[in-house]
mmCIF file of C-alpha atoms in Angstrom:
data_model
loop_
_atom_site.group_PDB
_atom_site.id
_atom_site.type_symbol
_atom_site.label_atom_id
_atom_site.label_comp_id
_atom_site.label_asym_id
_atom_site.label_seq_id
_atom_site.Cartn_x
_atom_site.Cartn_y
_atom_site.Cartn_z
ATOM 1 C CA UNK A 1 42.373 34.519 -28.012
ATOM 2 C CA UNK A 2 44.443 37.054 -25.565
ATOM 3 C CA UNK A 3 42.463 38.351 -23.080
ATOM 4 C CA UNK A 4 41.993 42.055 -22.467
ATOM 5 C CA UNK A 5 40.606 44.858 -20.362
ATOM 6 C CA UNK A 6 37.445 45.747 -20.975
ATOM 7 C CA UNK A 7 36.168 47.732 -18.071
ATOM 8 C CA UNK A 8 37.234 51.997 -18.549
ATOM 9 C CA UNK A 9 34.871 53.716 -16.921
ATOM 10 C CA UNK A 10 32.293 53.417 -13.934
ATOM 11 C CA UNK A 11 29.556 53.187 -16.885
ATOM 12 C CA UNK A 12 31.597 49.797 -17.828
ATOM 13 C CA UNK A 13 31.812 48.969 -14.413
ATOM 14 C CA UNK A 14 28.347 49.175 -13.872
ATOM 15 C CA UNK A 15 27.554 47.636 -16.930
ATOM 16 C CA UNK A 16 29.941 44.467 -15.587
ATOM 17 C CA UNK A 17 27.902 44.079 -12.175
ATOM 18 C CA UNK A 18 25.248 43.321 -14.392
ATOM 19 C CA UNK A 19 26.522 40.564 -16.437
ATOM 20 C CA UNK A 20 26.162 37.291 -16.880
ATOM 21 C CA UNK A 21 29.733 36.977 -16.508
ATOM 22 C CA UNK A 22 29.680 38.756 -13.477
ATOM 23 C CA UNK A 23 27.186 36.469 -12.315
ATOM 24 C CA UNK A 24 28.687 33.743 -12.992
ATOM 25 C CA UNK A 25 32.164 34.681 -10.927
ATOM 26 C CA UNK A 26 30.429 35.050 -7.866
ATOM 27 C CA UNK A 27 28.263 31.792 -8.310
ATOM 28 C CA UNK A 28 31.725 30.048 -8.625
ATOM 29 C CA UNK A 29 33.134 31.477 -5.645
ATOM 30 C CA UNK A 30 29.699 30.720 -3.503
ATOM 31 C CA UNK A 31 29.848 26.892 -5.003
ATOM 32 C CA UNK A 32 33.728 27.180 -3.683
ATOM 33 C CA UNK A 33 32.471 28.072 -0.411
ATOM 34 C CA UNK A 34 29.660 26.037 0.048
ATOM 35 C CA UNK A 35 31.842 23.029 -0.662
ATOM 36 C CA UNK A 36 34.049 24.142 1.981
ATOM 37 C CA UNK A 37 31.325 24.131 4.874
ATOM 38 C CA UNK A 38 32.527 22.106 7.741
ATOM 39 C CA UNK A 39 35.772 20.972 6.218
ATOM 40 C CA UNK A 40 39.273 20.614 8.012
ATOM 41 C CA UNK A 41 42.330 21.754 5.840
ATOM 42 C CA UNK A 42 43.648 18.414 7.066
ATOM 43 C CA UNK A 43 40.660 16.253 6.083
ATOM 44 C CA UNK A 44 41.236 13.348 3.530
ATOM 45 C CA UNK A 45 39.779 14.453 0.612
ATOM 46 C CA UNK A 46 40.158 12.699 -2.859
ATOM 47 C CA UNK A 47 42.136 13.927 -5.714
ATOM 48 C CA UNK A 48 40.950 13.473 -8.971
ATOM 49 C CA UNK A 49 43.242 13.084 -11.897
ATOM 50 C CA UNK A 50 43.182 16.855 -12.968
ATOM 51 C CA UNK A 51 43.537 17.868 -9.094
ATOM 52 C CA UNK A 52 47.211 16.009 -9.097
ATOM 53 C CA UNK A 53 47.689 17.572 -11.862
ATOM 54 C CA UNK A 54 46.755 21.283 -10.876
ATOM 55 C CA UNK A 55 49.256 20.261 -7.299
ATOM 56 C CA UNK A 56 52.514 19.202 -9.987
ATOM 57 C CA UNK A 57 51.864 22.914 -11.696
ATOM 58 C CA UNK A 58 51.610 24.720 -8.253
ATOM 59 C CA UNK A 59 54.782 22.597 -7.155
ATOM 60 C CA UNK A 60 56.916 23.430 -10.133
ATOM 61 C CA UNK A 61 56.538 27.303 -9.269
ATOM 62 C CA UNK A 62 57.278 26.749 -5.247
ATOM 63 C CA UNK A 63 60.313 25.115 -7.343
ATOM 64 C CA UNK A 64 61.074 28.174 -9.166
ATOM 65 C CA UNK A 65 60.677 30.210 -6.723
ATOM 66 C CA UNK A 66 63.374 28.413 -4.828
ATOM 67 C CA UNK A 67 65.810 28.336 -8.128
ATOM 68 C CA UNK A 68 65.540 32.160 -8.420
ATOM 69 C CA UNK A 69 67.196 33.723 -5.461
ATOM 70 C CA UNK A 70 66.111 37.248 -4.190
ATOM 71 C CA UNK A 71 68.933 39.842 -4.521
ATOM 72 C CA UNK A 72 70.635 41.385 -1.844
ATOM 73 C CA UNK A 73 69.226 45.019 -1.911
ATOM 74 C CA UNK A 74 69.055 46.268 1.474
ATOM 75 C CA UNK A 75 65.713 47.439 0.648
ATOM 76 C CA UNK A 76 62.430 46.864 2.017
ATOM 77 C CA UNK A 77 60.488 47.536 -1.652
ATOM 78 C CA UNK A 78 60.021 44.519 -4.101
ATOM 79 C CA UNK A 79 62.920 42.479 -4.919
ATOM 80 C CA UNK A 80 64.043 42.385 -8.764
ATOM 81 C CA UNK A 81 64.334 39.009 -8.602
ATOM 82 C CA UNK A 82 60.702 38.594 -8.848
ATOM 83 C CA UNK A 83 61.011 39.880 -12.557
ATOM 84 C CA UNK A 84 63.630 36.854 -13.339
ATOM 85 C CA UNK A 85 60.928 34.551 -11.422
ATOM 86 C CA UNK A 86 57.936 35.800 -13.294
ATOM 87 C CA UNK A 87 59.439 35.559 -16.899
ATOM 88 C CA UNK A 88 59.927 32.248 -15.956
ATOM 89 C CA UNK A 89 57.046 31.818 -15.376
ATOM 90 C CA UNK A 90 55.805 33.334 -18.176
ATOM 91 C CA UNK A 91 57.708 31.035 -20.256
ATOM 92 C CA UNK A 92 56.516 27.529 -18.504
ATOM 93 C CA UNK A 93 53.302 28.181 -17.778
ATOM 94 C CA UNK A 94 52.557 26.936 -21.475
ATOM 95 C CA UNK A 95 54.448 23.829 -20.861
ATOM 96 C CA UNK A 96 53.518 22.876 -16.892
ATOM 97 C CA UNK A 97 50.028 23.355 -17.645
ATOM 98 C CA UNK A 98 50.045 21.164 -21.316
ATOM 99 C CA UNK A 99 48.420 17.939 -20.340
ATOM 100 C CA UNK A 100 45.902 20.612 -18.614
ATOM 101 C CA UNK A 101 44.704 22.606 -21.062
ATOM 102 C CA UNK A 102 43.467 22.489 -24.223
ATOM 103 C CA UNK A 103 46.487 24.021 -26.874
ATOM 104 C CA UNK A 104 43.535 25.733 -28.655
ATOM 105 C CA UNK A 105 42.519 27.331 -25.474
ATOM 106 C CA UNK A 106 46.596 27.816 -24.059
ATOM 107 C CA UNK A 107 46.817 31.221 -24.378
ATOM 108 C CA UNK A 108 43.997 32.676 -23.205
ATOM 109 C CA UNK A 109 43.903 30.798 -19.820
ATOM 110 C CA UNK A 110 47.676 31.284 -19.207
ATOM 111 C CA UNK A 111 46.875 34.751 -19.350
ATOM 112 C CA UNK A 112 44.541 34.117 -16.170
ATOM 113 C CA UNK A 113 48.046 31.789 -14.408
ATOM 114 C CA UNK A 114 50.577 34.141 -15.013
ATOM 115 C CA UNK A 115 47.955 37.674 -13.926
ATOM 116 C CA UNK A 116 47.983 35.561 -10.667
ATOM 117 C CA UNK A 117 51.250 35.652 -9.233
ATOM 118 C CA UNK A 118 51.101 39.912 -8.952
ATOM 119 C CA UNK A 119 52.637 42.208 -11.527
ATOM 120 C CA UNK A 120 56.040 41.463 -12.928
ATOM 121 C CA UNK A 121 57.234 44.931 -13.647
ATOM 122 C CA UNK A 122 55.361 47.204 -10.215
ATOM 123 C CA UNK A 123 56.694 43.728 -8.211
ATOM 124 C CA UNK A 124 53.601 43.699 -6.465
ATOM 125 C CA UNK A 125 50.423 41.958 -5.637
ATOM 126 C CA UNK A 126 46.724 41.946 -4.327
ATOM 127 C CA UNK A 127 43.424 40.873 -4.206
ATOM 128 C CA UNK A 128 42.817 41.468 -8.358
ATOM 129 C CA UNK A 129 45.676 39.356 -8.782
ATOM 130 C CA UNK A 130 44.224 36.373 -6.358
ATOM 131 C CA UNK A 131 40.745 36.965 -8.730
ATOM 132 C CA UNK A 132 42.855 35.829 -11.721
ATOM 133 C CA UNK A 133 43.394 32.451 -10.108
ATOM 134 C CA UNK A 134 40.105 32.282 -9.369
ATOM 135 C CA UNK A 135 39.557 33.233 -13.259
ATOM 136 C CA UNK A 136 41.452 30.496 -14.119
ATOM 137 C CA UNK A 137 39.954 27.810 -12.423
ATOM 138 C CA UNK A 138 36.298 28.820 -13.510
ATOM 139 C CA UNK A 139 38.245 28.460 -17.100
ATOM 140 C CA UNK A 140 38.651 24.907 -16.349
ATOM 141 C CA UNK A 141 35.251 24.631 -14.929
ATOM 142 C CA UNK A 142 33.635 26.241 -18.358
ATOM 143 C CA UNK A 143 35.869 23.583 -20.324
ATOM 144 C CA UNK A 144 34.414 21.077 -18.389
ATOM 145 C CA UNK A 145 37.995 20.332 -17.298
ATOM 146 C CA UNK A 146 37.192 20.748 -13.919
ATOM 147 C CA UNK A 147 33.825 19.060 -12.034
ATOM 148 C CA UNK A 148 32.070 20.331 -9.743
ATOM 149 C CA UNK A 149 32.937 16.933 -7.684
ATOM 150 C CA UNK A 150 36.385 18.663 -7.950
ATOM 151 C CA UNK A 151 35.210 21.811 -6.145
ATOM 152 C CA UNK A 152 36.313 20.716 -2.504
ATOM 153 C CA UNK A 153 39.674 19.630 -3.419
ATOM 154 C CA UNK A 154 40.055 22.633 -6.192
ATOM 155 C CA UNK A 155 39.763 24.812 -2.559
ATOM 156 C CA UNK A 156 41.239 22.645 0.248
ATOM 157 C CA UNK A 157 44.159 21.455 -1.866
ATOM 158 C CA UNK A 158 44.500 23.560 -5.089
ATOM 159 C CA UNK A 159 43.425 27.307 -4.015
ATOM 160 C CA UNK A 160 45.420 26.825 -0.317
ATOM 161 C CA UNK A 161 48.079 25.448 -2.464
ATOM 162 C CA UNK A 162 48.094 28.429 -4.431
ATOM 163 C CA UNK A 163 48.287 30.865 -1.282
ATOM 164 C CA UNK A 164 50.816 28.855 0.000
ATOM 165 C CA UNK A 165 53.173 29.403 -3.426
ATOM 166 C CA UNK A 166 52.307 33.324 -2.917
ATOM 167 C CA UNK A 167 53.390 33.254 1.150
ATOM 168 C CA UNK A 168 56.807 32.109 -0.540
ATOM 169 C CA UNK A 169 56.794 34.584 -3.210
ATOM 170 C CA UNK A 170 55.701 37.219 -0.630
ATOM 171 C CA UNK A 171 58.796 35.555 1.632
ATOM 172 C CA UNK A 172 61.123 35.978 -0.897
ATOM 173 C CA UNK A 173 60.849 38.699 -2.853
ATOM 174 C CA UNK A 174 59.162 41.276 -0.717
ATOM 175 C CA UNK A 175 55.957 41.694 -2.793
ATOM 176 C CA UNK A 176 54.960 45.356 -2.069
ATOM 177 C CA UNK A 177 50.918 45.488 -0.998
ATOM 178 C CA UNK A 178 49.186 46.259 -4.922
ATOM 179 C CA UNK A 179 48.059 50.234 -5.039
ATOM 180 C CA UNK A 180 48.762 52.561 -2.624
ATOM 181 C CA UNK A 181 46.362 51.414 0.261
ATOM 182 C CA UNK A 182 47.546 47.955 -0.143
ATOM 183 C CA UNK A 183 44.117 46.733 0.776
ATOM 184 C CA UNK A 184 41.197 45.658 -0.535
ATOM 185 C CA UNK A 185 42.070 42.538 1.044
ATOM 186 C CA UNK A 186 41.841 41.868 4.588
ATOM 187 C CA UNK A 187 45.352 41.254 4.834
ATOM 188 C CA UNK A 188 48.119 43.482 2.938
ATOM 189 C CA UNK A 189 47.237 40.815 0.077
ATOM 190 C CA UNK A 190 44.597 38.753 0.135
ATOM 191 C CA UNK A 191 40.740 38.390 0.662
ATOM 192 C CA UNK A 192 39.530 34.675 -0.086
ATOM 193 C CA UNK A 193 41.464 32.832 1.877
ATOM 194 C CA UNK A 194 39.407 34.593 5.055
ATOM 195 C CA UNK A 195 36.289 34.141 2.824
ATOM 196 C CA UNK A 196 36.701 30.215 2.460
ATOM 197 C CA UNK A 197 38.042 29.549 5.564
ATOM 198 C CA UNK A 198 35.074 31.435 7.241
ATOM 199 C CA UNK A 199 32.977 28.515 5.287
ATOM 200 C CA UNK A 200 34.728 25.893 7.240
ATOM 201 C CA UNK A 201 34.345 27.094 10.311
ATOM 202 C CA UNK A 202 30.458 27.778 9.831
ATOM 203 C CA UNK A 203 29.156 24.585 11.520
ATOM 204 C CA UNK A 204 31.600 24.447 14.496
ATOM 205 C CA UNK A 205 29.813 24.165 17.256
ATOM 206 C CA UNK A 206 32.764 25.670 20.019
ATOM 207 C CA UNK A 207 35.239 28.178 17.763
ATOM 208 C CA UNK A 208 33.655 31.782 17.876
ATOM 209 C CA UNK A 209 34.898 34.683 15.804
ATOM 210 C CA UNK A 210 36.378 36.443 18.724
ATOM 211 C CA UNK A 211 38.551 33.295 18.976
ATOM 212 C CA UNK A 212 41.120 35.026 16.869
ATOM 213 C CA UNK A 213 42.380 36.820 20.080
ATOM 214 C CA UNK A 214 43.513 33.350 21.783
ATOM 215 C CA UNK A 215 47.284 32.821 21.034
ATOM 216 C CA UNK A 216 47.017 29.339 21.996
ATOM 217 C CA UNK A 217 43.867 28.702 19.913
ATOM 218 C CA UNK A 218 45.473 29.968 16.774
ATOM 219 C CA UNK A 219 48.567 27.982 17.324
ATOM 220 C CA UNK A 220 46.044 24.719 17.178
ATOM 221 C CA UNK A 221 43.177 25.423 14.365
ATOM 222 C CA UNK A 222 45.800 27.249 12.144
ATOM 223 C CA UNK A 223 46.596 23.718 10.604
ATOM 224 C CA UNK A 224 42.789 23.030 10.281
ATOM 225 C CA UNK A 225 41.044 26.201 9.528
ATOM 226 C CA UNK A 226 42.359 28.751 6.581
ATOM 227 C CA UNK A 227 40.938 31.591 8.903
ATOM 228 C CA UNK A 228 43.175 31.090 12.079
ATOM 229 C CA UNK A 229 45.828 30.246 9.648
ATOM 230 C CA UNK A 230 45.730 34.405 7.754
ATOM 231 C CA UNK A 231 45.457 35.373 11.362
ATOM 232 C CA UNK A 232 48.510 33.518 12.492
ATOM 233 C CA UNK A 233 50.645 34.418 9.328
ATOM 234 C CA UNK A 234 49.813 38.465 9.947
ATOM 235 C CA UNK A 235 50.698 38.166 13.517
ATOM 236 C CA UNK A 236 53.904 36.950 12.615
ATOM 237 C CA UNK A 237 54.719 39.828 10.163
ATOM 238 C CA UNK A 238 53.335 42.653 12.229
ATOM 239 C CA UNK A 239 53.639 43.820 15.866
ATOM 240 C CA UNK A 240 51.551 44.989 17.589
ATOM 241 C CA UNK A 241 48.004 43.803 18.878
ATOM 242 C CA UNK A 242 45.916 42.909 16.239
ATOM 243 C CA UNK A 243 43.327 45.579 16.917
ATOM 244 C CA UNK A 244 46.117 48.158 15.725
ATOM 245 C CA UNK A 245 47.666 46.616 12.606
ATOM 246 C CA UNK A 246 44.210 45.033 11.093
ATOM 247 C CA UNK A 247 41.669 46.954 12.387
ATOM 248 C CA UNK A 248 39.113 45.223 9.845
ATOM 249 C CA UNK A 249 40.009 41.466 10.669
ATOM 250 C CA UNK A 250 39.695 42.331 14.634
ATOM 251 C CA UNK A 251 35.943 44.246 13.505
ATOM 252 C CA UNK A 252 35.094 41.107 12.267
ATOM 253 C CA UNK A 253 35.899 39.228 15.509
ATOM 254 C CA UNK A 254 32.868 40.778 17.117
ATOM 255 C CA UNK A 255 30.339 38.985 14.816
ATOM 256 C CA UNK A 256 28.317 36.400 16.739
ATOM 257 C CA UNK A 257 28.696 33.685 14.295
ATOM 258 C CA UNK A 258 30.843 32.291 11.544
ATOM 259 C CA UNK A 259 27.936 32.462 9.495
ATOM 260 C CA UNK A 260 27.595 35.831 9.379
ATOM 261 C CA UNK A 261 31.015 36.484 9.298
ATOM 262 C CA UNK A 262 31.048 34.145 6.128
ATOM 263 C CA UNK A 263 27.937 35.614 4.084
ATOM 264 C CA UNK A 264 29.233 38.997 5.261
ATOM 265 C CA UNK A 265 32.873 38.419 3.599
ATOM 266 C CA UNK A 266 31.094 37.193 0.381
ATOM 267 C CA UNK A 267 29.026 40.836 0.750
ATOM 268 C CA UNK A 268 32.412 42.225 1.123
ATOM 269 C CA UNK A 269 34.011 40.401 -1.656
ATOM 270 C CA UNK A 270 31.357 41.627 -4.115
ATOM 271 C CA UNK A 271 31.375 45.356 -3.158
ATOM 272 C CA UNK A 272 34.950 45.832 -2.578
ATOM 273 C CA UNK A 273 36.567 43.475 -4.896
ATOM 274 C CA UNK A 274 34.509 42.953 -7.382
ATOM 275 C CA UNK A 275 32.639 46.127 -7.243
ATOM 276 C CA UNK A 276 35.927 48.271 -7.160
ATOM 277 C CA UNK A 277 36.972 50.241 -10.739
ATOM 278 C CA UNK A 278 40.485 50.079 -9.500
ATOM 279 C CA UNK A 279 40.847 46.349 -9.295
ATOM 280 C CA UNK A 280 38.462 45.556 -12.178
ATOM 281 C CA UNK A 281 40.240 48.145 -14.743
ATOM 282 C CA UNK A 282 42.844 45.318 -14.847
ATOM 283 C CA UNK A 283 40.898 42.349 -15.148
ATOM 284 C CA UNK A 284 40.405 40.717 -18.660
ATOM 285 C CA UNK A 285 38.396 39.151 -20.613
ATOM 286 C CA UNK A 286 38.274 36.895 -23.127
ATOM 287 C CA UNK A 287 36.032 33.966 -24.989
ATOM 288 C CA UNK A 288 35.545 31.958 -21.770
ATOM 289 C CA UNK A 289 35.458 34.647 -19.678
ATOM 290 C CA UNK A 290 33.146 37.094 -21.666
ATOM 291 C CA UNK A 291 32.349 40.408 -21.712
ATOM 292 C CA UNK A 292 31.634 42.997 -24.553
ATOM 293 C CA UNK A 293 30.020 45.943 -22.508
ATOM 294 C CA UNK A 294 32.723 47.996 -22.108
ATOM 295 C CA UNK A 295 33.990 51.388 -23.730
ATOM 296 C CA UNK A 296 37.083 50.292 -24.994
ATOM 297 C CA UNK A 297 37.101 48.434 -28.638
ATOM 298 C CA UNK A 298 39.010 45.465 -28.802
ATOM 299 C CA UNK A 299 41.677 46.850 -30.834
ATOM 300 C CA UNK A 300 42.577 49.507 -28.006
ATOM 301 C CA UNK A 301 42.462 46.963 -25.285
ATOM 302 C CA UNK A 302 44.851 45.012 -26.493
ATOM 303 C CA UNK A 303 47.083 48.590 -27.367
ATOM 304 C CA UNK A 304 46.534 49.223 -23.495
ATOM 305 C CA UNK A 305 48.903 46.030 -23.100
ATOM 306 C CA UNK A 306 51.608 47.167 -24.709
ATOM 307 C CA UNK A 307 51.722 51.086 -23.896
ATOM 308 C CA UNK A 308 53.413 52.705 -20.479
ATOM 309 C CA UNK A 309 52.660 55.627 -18.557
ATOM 310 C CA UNK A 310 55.577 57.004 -16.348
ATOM 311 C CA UNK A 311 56.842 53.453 -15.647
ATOM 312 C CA UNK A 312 54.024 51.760 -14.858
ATOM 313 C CA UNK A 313 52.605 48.226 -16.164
ATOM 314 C CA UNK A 314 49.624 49.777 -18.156
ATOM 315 C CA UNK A 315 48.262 52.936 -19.274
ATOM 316 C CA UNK A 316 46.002 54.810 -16.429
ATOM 317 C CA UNK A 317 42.187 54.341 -17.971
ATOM 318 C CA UNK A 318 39.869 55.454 -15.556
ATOM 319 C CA UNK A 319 36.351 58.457 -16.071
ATOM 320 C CA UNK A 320 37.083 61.710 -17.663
ATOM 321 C CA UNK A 321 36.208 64.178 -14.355
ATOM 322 C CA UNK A 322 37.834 61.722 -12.116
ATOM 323 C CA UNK A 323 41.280 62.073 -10.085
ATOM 324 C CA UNK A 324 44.380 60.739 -10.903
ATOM 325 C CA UNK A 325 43.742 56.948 -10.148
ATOM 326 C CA UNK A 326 45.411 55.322 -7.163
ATOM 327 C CA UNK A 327 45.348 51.903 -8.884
ATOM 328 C CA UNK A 328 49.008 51.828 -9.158
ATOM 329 C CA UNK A 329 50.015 54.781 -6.632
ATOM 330 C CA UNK A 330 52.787 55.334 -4.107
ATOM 331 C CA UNK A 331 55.445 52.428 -3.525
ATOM 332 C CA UNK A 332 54.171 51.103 -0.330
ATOM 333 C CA UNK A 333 56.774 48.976 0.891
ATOM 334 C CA UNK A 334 56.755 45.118 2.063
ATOM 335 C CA UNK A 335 55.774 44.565 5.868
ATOM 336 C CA UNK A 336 57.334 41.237 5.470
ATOM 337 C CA UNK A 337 60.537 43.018 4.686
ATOM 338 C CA UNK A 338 60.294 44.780 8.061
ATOM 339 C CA UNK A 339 59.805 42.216 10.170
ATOM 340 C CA UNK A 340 62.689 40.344 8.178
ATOM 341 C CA UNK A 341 64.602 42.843 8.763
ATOM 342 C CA UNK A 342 64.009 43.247 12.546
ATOM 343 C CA UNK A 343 64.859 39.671 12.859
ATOM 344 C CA UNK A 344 67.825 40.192 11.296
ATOM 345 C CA UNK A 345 69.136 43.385 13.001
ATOM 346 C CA UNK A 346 67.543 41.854 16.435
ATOM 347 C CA UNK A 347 70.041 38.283 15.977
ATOM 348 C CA UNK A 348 72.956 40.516 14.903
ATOM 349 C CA UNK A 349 72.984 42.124 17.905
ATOM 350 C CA UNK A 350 72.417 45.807 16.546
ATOM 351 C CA UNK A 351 70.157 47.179 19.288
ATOM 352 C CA UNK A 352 70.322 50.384 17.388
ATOM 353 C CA UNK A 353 68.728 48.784 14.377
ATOM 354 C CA UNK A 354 66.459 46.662 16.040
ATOM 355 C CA UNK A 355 63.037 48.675 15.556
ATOM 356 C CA UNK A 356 63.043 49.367 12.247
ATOM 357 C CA UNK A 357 61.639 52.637 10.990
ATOM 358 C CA UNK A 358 57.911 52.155 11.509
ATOM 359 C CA UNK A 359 55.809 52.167 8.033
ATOM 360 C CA UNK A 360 52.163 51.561 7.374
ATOM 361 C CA UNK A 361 50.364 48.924 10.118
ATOM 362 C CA UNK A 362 54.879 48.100 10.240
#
């Protein structure tokens, strides 16, 4: 079965925060974090069979990522490369993930895989695209693929594998922030990473919050802790002080306590994630992931995959009454791609071109 979107309206929406499905998603990603508490990113951790297996799959896309060059554009906005890179993708996913999943159930969970590396024709990704993977992996759960003795490694190893293949897609081809704020997550793409590393640093008894501001300290924990490690990577794409260019991740630093910071990004997650009709307008549904409250019939969701509407991936469903959606709104272009190209004008000598034109939290 091919998923589809079932969610039209804020009725639907509504109707979704109420599920058992809905449920179930954010019990997964609380059993996710609670296995987390108190980890290291470097801690030896066992792998079970399915683990290794879940690492190969995440390792042949770093590889195809590296096959598939970016173009030479001279543009800050998503490469086209990505497109070459995610019907690739599209292609293999089938294959790298046989000995994974079930062939009955193949199609509908690729679905989940290739909704996870960002859109293939906008070249762009967020936070709704980073829920797919989680979407996936609860898949594997619900097949009983995955154990919950897995859940440790399926975040340590698997999920921070994941964001590591998306820093290199990001790298490459100059993902552009998904919608026009670019920001449901707490970065220009991502949420969860902050969430579960947050979890690991909830029993340490010297790292604060506020220790974020500390150069030196992030240079140290970024190898341990997923938190100082999103810190460290948008310091290095952005200039600035922190307090400027991600207002809401130096907000956070004034929390007393990991713990609060941690059950407050779950709070977070829920309302602005999973609460938003913008992101969940996009996500689908299926038989393992089930949900039949919505408006649409199940013959028009799976029309809304195929149409387009003024060059966008998918027709724009939102509430008669309401504005033109922003889902998929203005270009906003890739802040990686600015400070790439700073580097670039700043080693070439170019003092003219050095400070590139400034764009959103540039």
């Amino acid at each position: 079965m091919v998923p589809s979107r079932q969610i039209l309206t804020p009725e639907d929406l509504a109707r979704f925060k109420e599920s058992d499905i809905c449920k179930e998603l954010m019990d997964f990603i609380n059993a996710l974090n609670d296995s987390t508490i108190g980890i290291k990113t470097k801690d030896e951790i066992e792998d079970s069979s399915v683990i290794q297996k879940l690492l190969g799959f995440l390792e042949n896309v770093q590889m195809t990522n590296k096959d598939i060059k970016p173009l030479d554009t001279k543009s800050r906005f998503g490469n086209p490369a990505y497109r070459d890179f995610y019907k690739k993708c599209q292609e293999m996913i089938p294959v790298w993930l046989a000995d994974i999943v079930p062939a009955d159930n193949m199609e509908e969970v690729s679905k989940y895989v290739q909704e996870s590396f960002g859109n293939g024709r906008r070249i762009d990704y967020g936070t709704g695209h980073e829920l797919n993977f989680i979407a996936f992996l609860l898949c594997l759960f619900k097949l009983d693929i995955v154990k919950k003795t897995d859940f440790r490694a399926l975040v340590i190893h698997v999920f921070y594998k994941y964001i590591e293949a998306m820093r290199g897609l990001q790298m490459s081809y100059w993902l552009e922030p998904a919608g026009s704020h670019g920001v449901w997550g707490l970065d220009d793409y991502h949420f969860l990473p902050f969430l579960f590393g947050a979890g690991q640093l909830r029993t340490h008894k010297y790292l604060r919050p506020k220790s974020i501001h500390n150069p030196e300290i992030l240079d140290e924990f970024s190898k341990d802790y997923m938190y100082f490690e999103c810190v460290r990577f948008v310091n290095s794409i952005k200039t600035g002080s922190i307090r400027w260019h991600s207002p809401m991740i130096d907000d956070i630093s004034g929390a007393k306590s990991w713990e609060k910071v941690n059950i407050g990004l779950i709070k977070m997650f829920e309302a602005e994630v999973i609460g938003k009709l913008p992101i969940m307008q996009h996500f689908m549904f299926g038989s393992i992931l089930s949900f039949a409250g919505g408006s649409m019939s199940g013959e028009l969701a799976k029309e809304a995959e195929h149409e387009d509407h003024d060059g966008c991936a998918h027709p724009h469903i939102y509430a008669f009454g309401q504005e033109f959606p922003d889902c998929c709104g203005i270009k906003v272009p890739s802040a990686i791609a600015a400070a790439q190209a700073a580097r670039e004008n700043s080693a070439s000598g170019d003092s003219r071109k050095t400070f590139a034109r400034p764009i959103p939290f540039d």
